[in-house]
mmCIF file with all atom_site columns, C-alpha atoms in Angstrom:
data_model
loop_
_atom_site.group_PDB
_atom_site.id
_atom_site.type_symbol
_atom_site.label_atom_id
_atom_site.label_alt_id
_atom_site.label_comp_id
_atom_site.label_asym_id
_atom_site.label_entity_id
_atom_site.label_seq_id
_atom_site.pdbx_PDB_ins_code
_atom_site.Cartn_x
_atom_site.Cartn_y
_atom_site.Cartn_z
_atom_site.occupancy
_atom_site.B_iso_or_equiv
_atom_site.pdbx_formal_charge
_atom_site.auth_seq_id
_atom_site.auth_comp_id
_atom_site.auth_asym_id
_atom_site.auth_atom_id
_atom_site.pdbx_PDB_model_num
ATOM 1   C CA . UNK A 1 1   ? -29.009 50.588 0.303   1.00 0.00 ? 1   UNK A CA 1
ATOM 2   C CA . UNK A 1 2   ? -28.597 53.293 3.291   1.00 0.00 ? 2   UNK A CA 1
ATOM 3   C CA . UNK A 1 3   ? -25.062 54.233 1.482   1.00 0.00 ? 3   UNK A CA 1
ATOM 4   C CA . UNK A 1 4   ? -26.401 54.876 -1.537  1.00 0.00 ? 4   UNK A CA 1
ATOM 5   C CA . UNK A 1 5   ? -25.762 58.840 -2.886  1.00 0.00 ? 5   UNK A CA 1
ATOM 6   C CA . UNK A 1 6   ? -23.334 59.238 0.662   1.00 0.00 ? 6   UNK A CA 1
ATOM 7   C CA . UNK A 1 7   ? -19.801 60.088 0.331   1.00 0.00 ? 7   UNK A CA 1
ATOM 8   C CA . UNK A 1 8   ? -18.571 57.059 2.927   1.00 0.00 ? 8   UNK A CA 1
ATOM 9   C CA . UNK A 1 9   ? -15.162 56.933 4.417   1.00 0.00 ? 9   UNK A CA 1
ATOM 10  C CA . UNK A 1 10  ? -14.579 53.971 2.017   1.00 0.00 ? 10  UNK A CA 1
ATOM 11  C CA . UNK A 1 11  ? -15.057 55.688 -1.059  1.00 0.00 ? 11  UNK A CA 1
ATOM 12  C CA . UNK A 1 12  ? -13.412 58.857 0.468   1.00 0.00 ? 12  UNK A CA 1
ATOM 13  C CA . UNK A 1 13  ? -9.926  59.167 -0.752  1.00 0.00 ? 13  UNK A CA 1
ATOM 14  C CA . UNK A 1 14  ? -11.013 58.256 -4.112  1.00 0.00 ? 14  UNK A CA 1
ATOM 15  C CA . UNK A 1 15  ? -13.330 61.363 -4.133  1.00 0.00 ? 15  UNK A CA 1
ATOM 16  C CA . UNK A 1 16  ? -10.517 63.274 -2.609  1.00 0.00 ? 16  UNK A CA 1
ATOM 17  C CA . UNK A 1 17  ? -7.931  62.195 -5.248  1.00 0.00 ? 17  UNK A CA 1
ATOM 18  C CA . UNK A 1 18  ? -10.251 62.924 -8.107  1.00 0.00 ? 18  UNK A CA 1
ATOM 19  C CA . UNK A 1 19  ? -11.110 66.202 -7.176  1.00 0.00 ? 19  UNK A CA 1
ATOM 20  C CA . UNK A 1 20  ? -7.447  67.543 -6.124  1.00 0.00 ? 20  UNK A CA 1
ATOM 21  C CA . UNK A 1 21  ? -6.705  65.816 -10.129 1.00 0.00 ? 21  UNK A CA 1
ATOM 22  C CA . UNK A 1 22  ? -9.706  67.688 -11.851 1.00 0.00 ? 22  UNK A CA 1
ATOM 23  C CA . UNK A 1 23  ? -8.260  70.939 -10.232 1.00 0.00 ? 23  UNK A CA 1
ATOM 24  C CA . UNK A 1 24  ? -4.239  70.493 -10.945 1.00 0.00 ? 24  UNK A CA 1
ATOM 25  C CA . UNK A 1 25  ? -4.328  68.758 -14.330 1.00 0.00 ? 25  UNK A CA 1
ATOM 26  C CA . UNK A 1 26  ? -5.512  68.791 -17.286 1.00 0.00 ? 26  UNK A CA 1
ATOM 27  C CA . UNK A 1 27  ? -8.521  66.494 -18.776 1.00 0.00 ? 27  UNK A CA 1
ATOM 28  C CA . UNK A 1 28  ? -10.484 65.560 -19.632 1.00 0.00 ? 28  UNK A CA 1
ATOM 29  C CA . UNK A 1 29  ? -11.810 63.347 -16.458 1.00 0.00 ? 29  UNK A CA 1
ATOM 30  C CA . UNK A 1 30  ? -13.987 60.479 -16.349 1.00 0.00 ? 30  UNK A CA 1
ATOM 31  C CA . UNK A 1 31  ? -16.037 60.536 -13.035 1.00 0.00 ? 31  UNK A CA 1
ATOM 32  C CA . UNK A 1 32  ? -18.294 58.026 -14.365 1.00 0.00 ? 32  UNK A CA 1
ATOM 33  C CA . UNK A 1 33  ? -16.857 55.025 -12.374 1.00 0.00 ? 33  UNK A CA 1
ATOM 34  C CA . UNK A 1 34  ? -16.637 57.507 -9.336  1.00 0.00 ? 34  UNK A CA 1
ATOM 35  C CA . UNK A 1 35  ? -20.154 58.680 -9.571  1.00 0.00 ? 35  UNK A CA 1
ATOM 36  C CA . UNK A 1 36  ? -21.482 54.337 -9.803  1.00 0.00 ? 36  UNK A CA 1
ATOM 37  C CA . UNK A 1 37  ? -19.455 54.026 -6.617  1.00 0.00 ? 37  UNK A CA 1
ATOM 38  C CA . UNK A 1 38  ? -21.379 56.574 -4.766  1.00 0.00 ? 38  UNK A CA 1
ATOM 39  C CA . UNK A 1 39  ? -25.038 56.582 -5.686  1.00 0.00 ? 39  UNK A CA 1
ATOM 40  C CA . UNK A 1 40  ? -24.281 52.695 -5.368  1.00 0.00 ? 40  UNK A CA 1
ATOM 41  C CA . UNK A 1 41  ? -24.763 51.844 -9.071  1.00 0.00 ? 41  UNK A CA 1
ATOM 42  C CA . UNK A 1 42  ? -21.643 49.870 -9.358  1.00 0.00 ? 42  UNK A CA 1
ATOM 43  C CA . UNK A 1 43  ? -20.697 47.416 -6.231  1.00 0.00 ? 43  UNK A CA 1
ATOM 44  C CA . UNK A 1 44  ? -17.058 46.764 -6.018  1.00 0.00 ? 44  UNK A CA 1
ATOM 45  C CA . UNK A 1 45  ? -15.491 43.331 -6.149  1.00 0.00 ? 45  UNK A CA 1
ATOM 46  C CA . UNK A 1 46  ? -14.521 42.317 -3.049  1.00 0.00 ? 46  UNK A CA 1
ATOM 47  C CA . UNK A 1 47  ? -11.154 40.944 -3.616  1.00 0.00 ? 47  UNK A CA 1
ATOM 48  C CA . UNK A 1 48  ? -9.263  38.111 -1.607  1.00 0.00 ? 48  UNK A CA 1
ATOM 49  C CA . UNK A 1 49  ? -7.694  40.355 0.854   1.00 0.00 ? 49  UNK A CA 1
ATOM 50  C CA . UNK A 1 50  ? -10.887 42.605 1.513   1.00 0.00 ? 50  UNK A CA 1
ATOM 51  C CA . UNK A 1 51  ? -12.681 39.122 2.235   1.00 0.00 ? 51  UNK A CA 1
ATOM 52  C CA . UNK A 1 52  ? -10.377 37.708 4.500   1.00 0.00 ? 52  UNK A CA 1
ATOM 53  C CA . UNK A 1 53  ? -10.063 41.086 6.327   1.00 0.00 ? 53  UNK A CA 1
ATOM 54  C CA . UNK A 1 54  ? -13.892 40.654 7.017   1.00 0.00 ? 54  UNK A CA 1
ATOM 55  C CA . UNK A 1 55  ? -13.555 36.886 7.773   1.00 0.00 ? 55  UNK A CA 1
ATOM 56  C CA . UNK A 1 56  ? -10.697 38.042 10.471  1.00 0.00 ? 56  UNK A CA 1
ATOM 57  C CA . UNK A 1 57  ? -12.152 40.847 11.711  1.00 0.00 ? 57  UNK A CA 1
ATOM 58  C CA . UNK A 1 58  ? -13.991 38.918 14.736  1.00 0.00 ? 58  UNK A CA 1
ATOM 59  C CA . UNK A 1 59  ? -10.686 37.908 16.061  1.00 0.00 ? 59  UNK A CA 1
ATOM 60  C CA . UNK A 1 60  ? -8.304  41.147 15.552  1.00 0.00 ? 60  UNK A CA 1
ATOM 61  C CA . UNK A 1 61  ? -11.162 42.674 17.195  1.00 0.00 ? 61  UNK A CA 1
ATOM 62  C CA . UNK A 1 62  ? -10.530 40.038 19.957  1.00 0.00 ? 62  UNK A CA 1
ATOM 63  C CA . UNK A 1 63  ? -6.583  40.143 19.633  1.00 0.00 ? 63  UNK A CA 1
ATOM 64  C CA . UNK A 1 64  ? -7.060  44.301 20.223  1.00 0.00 ? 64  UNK A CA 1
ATOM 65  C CA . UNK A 1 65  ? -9.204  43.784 23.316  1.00 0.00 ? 65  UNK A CA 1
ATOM 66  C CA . UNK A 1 66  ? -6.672  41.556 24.635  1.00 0.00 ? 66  UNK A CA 1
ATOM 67  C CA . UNK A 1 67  ? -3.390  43.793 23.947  1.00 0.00 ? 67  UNK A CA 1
ATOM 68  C CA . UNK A 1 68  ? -5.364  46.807 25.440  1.00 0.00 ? 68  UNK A CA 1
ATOM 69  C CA . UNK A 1 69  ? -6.123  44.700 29.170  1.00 0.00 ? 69  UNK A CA 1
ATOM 70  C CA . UNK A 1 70  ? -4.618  47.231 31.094  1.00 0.00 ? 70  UNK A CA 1
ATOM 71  C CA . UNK A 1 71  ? -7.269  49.801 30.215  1.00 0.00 ? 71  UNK A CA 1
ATOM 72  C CA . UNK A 1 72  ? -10.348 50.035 32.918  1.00 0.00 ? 72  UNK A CA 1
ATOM 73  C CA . UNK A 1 73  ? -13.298 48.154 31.745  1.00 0.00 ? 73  UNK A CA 1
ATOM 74  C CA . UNK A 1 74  ? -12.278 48.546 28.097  1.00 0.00 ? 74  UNK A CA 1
ATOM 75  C CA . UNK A 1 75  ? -15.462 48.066 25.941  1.00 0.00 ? 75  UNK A CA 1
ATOM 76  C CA . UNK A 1 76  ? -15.259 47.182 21.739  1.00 0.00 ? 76  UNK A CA 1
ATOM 77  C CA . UNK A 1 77  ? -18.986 48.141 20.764  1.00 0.00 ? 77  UNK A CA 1
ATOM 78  C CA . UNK A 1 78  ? -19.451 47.016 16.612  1.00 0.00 ? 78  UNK A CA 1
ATOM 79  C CA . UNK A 1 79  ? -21.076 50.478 14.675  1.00 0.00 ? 79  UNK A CA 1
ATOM 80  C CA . UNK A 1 80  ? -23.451 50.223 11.926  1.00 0.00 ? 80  UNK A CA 1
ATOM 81  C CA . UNK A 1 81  ? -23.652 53.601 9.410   1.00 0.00 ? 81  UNK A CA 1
ATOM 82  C CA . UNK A 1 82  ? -23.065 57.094 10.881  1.00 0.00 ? 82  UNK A CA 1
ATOM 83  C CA . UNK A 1 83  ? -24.218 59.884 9.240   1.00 0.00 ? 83  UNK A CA 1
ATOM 84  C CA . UNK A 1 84  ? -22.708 62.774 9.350   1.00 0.00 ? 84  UNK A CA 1
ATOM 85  C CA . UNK A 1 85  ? -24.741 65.682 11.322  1.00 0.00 ? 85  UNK A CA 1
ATOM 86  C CA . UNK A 1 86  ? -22.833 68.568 9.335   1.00 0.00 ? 86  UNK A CA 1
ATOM 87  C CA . UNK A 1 87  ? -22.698 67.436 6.148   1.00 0.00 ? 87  UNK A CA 1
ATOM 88  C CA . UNK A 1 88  ? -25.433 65.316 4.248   1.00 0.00 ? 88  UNK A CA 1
ATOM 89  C CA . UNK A 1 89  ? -23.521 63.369 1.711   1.00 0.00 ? 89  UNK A CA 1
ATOM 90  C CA . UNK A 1 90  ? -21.194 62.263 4.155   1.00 0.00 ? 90  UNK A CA 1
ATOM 91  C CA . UNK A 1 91  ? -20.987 58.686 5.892   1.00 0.00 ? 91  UNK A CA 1
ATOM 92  C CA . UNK A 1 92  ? -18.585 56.269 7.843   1.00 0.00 ? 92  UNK A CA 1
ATOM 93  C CA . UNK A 1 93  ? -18.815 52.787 9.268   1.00 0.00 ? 93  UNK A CA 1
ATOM 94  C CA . UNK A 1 94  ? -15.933 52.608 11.639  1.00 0.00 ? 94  UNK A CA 1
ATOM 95  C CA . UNK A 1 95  ? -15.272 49.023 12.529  1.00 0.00 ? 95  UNK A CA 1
ATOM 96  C CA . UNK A 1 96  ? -16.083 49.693 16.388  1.00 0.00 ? 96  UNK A CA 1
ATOM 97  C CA . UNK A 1 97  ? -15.842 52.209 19.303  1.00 0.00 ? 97  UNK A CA 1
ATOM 98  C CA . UNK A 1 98  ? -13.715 52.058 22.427  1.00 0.00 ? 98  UNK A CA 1
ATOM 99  C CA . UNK A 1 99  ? -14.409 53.226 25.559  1.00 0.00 ? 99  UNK A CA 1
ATOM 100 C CA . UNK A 1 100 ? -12.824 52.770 28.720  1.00 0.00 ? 100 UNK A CA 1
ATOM 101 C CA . UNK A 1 101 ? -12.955 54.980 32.209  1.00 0.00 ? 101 UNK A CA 1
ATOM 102 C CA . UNK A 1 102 ? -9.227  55.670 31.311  1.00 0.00 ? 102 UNK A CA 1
ATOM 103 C CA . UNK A 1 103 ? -9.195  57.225 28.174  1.00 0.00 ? 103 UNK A CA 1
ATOM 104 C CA . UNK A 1 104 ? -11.334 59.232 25.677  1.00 0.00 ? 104 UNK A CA 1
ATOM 105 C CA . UNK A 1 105 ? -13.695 57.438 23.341  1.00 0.00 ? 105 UNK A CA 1
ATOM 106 C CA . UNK A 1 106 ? -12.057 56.430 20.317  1.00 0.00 ? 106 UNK A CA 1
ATOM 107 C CA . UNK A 1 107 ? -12.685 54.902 17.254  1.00 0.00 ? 107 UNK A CA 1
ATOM 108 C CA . UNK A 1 108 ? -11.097 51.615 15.758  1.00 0.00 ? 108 UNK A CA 1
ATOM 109 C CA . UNK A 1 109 ? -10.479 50.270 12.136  1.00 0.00 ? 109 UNK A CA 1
ATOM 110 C CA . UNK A 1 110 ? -9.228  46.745 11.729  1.00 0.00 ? 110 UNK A CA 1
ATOM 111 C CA . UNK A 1 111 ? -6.722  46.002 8.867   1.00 0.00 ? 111 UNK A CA 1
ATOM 112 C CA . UNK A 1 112 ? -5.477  42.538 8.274   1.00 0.00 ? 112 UNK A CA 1
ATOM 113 C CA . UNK A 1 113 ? -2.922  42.498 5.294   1.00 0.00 ? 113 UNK A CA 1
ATOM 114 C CA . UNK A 1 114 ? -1.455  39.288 4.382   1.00 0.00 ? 114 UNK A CA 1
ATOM 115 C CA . UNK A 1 115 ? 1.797   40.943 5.503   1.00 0.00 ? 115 UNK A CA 1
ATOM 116 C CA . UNK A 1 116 ? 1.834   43.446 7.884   1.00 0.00 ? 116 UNK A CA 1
ATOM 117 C CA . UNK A 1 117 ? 5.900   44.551 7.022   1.00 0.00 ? 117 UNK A CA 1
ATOM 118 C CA . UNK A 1 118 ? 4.374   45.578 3.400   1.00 0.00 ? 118 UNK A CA 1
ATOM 119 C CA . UNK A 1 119 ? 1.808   47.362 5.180   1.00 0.00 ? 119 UNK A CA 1
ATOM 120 C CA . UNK A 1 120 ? 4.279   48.947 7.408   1.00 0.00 ? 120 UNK A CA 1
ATOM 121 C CA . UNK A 1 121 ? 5.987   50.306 3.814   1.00 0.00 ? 121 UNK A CA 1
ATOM 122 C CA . UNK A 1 122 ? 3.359   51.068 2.317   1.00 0.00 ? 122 UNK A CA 1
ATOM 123 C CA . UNK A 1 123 ? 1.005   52.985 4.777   1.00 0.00 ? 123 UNK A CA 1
ATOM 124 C CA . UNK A 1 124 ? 3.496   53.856 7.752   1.00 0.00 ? 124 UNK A CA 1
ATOM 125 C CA . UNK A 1 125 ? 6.453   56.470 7.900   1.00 0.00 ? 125 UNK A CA 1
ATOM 126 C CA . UNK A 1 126 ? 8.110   56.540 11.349  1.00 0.00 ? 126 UNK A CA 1
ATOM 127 C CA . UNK A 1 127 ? 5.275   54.276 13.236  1.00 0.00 ? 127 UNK A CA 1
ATOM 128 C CA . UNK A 1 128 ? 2.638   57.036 12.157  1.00 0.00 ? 128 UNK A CA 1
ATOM 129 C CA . UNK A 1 129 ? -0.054  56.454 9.154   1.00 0.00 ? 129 UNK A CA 1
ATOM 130 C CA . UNK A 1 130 ? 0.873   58.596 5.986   1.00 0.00 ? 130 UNK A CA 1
ATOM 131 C CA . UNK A 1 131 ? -0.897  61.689 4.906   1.00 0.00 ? 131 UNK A CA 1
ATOM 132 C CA . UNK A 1 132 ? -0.742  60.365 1.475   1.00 0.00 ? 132 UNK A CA 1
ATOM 133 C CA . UNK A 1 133 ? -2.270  56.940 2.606   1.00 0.00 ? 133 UNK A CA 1
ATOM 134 C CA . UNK A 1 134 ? -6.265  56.036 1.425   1.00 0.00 ? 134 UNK A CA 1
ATOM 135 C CA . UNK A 1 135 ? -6.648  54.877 5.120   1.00 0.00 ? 135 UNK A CA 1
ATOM 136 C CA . UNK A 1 136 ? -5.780  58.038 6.386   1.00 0.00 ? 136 UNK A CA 1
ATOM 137 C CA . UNK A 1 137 ? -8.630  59.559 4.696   1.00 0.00 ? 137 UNK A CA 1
ATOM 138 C CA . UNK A 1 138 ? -11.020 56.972 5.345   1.00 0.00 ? 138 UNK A CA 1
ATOM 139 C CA . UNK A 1 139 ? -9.997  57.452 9.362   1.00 0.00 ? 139 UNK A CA 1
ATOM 140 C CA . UNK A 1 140 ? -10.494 61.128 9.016   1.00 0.00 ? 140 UNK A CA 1
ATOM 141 C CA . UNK A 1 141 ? -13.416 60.989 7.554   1.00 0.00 ? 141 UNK A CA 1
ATOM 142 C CA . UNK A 1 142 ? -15.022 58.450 10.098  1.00 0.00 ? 142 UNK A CA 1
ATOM 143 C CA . UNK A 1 143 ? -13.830 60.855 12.771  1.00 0.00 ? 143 UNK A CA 1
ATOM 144 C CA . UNK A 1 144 ? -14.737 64.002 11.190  1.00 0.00 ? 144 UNK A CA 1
ATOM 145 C CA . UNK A 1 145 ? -18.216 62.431 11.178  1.00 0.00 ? 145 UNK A CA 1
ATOM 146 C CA . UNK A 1 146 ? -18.928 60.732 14.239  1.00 0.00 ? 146 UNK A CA 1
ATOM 147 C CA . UNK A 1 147 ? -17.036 64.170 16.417  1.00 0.00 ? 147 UNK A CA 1
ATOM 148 C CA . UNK A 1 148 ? -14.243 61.530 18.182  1.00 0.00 ? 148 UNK A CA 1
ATOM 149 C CA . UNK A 1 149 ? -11.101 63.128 17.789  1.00 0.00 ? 149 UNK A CA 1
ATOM 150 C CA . UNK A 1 150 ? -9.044  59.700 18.116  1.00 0.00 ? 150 UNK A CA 1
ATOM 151 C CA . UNK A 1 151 ? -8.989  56.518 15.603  1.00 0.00 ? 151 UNK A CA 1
ATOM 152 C CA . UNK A 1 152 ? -6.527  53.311 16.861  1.00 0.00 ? 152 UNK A CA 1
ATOM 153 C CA . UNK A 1 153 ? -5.464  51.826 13.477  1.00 0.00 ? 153 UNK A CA 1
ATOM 154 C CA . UNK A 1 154 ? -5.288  48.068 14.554  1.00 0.00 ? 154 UNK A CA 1
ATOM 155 C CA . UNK A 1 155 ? -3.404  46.248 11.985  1.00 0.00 ? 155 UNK A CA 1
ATOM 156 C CA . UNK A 1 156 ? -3.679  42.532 12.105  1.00 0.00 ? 156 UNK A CA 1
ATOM 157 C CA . UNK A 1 157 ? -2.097  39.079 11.709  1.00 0.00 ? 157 UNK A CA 1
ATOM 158 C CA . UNK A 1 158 ? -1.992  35.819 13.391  1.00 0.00 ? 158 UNK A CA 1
ATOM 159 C CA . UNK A 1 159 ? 1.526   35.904 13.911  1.00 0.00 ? 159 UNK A CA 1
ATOM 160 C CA . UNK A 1 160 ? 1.966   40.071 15.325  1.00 0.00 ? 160 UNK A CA 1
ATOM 161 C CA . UNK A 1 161 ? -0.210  43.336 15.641  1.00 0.00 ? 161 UNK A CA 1
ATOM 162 C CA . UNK A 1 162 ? 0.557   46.829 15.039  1.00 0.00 ? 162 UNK A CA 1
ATOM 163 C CA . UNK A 1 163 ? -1.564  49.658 16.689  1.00 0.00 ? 163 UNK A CA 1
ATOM 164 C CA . UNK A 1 164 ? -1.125  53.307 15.577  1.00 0.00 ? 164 UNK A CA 1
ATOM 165 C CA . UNK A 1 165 ? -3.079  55.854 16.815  1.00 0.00 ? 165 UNK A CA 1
ATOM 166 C CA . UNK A 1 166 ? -4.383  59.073 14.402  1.00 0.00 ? 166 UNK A CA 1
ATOM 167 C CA . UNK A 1 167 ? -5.265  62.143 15.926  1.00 0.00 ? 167 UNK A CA 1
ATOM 168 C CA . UNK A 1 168 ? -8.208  64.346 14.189  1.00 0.00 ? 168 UNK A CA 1
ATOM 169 C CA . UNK A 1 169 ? -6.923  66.324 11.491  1.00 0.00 ? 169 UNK A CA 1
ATOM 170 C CA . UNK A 1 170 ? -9.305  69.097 11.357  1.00 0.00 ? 170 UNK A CA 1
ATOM 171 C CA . UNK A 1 171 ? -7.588  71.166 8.535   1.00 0.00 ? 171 UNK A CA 1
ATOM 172 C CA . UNK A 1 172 ? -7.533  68.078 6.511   1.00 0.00 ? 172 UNK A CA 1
ATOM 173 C CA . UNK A 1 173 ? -10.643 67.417 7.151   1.00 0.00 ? 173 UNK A CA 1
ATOM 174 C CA . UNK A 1 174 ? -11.671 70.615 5.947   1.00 0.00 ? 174 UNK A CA 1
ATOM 175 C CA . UNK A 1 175 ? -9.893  70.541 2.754   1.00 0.00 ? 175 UNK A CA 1
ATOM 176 C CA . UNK A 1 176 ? -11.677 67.104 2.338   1.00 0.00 ? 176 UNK A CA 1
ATOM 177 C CA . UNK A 1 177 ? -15.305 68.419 3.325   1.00 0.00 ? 177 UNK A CA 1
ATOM 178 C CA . UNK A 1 178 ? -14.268 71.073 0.175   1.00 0.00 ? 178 UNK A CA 1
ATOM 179 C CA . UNK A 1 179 ? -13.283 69.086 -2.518  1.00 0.00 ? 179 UNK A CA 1
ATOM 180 C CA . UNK A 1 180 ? -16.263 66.637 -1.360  1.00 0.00 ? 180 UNK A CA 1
ATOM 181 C CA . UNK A 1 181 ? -18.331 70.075 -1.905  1.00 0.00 ? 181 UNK A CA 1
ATOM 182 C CA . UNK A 1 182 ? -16.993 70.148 -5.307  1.00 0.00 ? 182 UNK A CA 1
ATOM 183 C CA . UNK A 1 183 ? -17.807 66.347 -6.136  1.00 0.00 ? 183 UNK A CA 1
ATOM 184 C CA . UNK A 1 184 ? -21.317 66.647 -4.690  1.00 0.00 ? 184 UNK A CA 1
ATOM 185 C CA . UNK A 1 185 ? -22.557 70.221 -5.543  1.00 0.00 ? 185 UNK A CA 1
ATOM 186 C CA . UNK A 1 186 ? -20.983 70.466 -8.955  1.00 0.00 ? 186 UNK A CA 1
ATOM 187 C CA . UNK A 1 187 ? -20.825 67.562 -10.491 1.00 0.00 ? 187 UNK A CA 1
ATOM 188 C CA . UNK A 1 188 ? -23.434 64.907 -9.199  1.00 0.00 ? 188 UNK A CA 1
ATOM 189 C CA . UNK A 1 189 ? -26.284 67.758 -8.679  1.00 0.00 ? 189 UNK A CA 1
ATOM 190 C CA . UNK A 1 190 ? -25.402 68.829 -12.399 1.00 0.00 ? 190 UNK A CA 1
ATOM 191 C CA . UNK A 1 191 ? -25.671 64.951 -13.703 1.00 0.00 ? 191 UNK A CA 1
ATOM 192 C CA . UNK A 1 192 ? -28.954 64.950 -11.965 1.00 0.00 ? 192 UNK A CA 1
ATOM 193 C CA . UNK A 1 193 ? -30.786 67.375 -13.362 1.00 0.00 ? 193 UNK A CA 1
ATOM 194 C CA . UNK A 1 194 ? -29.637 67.031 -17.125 1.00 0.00 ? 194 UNK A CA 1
#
């Protein structure tokens, strides 16, 4: 209900994606799916994978407090919804914060593919998260709203863990809060009022 008309960091790279199409090729393009997705008309399926990432989430969140023992008094808080202060269509539910007397705050985001080497050639080039990736948008997005410049990408399975940390991209996050602009401004004001 609370997401409903917000631009979340789930949702992100899709909006991203659309917009950089609308502006390199030609259409026509449908939005229509798009637009359900954001002013919450049209929930999407949770598939297999997104449930049992949900299901497992409890204990990668455990399995990350335990590989990170060494930092002082290292706290995993669960978030609810930001919203962003800057920017009122935007929105992110990071899957916790971390704090420690060590570090900087940082955010996490829990993955748990059924394989993490597919993951790793999917998402990953040389141990960092692709540019190109939908998680790397939805990461920049939950730190470009709640003002933490760090995300730890904990990627998850029983049988090994992979934990990348992304650094705040604040040009990409600018051409994001753009074509987000674009999305909001142009085309769902302009449905609104017709």
């Amino acid at each position: 209900m609370y997401r409903e008309g917000l631009i979340t960091a789930s949702v992100a790279h899709r909006v991203y994606t659309w917009v950089r199409t609308c502006q390199t090729k030609m259409g026509p393009h449908d939005p229509r799916r798009l637009i359900a997705a954001v002013v919450g008309k049209k929930k999407g399926r949770a598939t297999f994978t997104m449930k049992r990432g949900l299901l497992c989430e409890p204990e990668a969140r455990k399995a990350f407090q335990d590989k990170n023992d060494s930092h002082v008094e290292l706290e995993v808080t669960e978030t609810g919804l930001f919203l962003s202060g800057h920017h009122a269509f935007l929105g992110a539910s990071p899957d916790g914060l971390v704090k420690c007397k060590c570090c900087a705050p940082r955010l996490l985001e829990i993955k748990v593919p059924l394989k993490i080497q597919d993951f790793a050639k999917r998402q990953l080039r040389a141990g960092e998260l692709k540019k190109s990736s939908g998680y790397y948008t939805q990461v920049q997005v939950q730190m470009g709203v709640t003002g933490l410049n760090t995300c730890v990408l904990f990627v998850y399975s029983k049988e090994e863990c992979r934990q990348i940390s992304v650094p705040f991209d604040q040009s990409f996050f600018k051409e994001f809060i753009e074509r987000c602009k674009f999305f909001y401004f142009q085309l769902l004001a302009s449905l609104h009022f017709q």
